[in-house]
């Protein structure tokens, strides 16, 4: 594996600097950072990042998003911070969500009594569908 740049500052001014635990050690001449291998983190598909941020904006908590998508609530929190997203106030509304497969969603939508008196959105979530519904708080 050829090291092409520093993982800290992305400079290409690096030199070999010994061997540690049978691995080549490198030194970045720009920032004086020692490293042995390129840091390759686990990359999560942008689809899940987008869904997590959408759910956050719809009023779901980090832990609810964690249970739905299967990504750590800390990761979701880091995405919200990194994209500098501010949650709008939903003072008079209470979001609820349900997850359906296709047939369950069709049956739910057939019942007009469940659809009246609230705003809602249906979004794809893998092979299932999520229905988010906002109802006004009762005074």
PDB file of N, CA, C and O in Angstrom, residues 67-69 97-101 104 125 128-131:
ATOM      1  N   UNK A  67     -32.711   3.795  16.351  1.00  0.00           N
ATOM      2  CA  UNK A  67     -33.517   2.576  16.295  1.00  0.00           C
ATOM      3  C   UNK A  67     -34.072   2.320  14.897  1.00  0.00           C
ATOM      4  O   UNK A  67     -34.192   1.175  14.471  1.00  0.00           O
ATOM      5  N   UNK A  68     -34.382   3.381  14.175  1.00  0.00           N
ATOM      6  CA  UNK A  68     -34.977   3.226  12.850  1.00  0.00           C
ATOM      7  C   UNK A  68     -33.932   2.862  11.800  1.00  0.00           C
ATOM      8  O   UNK A  68     -34.104   1.919  11.042  1.00  0.00           O
ATOM      9  N   UNK A  69     -32.854   3.609  11.764  1.00  0.00           N
ATOM     10  CA  UNK A  69     -31.866   3.439  10.694  1.00  0.00           C
ATOM     11  C   UNK A  69     -30.790   2.419  11.051  1.00  0.00           C
ATOM     12  O   UNK A  69     -30.228   1.778  10.176  1.00  0.00           O
ATOM     13  N   UNK A  97     -44.427   8.469  14.387  1.00  0.00           N
ATOM     14  CA  UNK A  97     -44.010   7.765  13.187  1.00  0.00           C
ATOM     15  C   UNK A  97     -44.373   6.295  13.297  1.00  0.00           C
ATOM     16  O   UNK A  97     -44.466   5.740  14.377  1.00  0.00           O
ATOM     17  N   UNK A  98     -44.581   5.698  12.139  1.00  0.00           N
ATOM     18  CA  UNK A  98     -44.863   4.271  12.049  1.00  0.00           C
ATOM     19  C   UNK A  98     -44.111   3.737  10.846  1.00  0.00           C
ATOM     20  O   UNK A  98     -43.939   4.438   9.845  1.00  0.00           O
ATOM     21  N   UNK A  99     -43.680   2.492  10.944  1.00  0.00           N
ATOM     22  CA  UNK A  99     -42.974   1.847   9.846  1.00  0.00           C
ATOM     23  C   UNK A  99     -43.850   0.723   9.308  1.00  0.00           C
ATOM     24  O   UNK A  99     -44.340  -0.104  10.076  1.00  0.00           O
ATOM     25  N   UNK A 100     -44.065   0.722   8.000  1.00  0.00           N
ATOM     26  CA  UNK A 100     -44.934  -0.245   7.351  1.00  0.00           C
ATOM     27  C   UNK A 100     -44.217  -0.920   6.199  1.00  0.00           C
ATOM     28  O   UNK A 100     -43.333  -0.330   5.581  1.00  0.00           O
ATOM     29  N   UNK A 101     -44.656  -2.135   5.875  1.00  0.00           N
ATOM     30  CA  UNK A 101     -44.275  -2.691   4.583  1.00  0.00           C
ATOM     31  C   UNK A 101     -45.325  -2.186   3.583  1.00  0.00           C
ATOM     32  O   UNK A 101     -46.261  -1.479   3.952  1.00  0.00           O
ATOM     33  N   UNK A 104     -49.127  -3.102   4.338  1.00  0.00           N
ATOM     34  CA  UNK A 104     -49.612  -2.431   5.552  1.00  0.00           C
ATOM     35  C   UNK A 104     -49.859  -0.951   5.278  1.00  0.00           C
ATOM     36  O   UNK A 104     -50.839  -0.377   5.764  1.00  0.00           O
ATOM     37  N   UNK A 125     -37.732   3.790   3.343  1.00  0.00           N
ATOM     38  CA  UNK A 125     -36.698   3.470   4.320  1.00  0.00           C
ATOM     39  C   UNK A 125     -36.246   2.038   4.048  1.00  0.00           C
ATOM     40  O   UNK A 125     -36.757   1.093   4.629  1.00  0.00           O
ATOM     41  N   UNK A 128     -38.872  -0.835   3.433  1.00  0.00           N
ATOM     42  CA  UNK A 128     -40.098  -0.477   4.136  1.00  0.00           C
ATOM     43  C   UNK A 128     -40.404   0.998   3.892  1.00  0.00           C
ATOM     44  O   UNK A 128     -39.662   1.695   3.226  1.00  0.00           O
ATOM     45  N   UNK A 129     -41.501   1.464   4.467  1.00  0.00           N
ATOM     46  CA  UNK A 129     -41.914   2.852   4.327  1.00  0.00           C
ATOM     47  C   UNK A 129     -42.167   3.427   5.722  1.00  0.00           C
ATOM     48  O   UNK A 129     -42.688   2.742   6.596  1.00  0.00           O
ATOM     49  N   UNK A 130     -41.802   4.681   5.898  1.00  0.00           N
ATOM     50  CA  UNK A 130     -42.041   5.349   7.168  1.00  0.00           C
ATOM     51  C   UNK A 130     -43.079   6.437   6.947  1.00  0.00           C
ATOM     52  O   UNK A 130     -42.967   7.232   6.018  1.00  0.00           O
ATOM     53  N   UNK A 131     -44.079   6.440   7.802  1.00  0.00           N
ATOM     54  CA  UNK A 131     -45.104   7.465   7.777  1.00  0.00           C
ATOM     55  C   UNK A 131     -44.901   8.340   9.008  1.00  0.00           C
ATOM     56  O   UNK A 131     -44.925   7.840  10.132  1.00  0.00           O
TER      57      UNK A 131
END
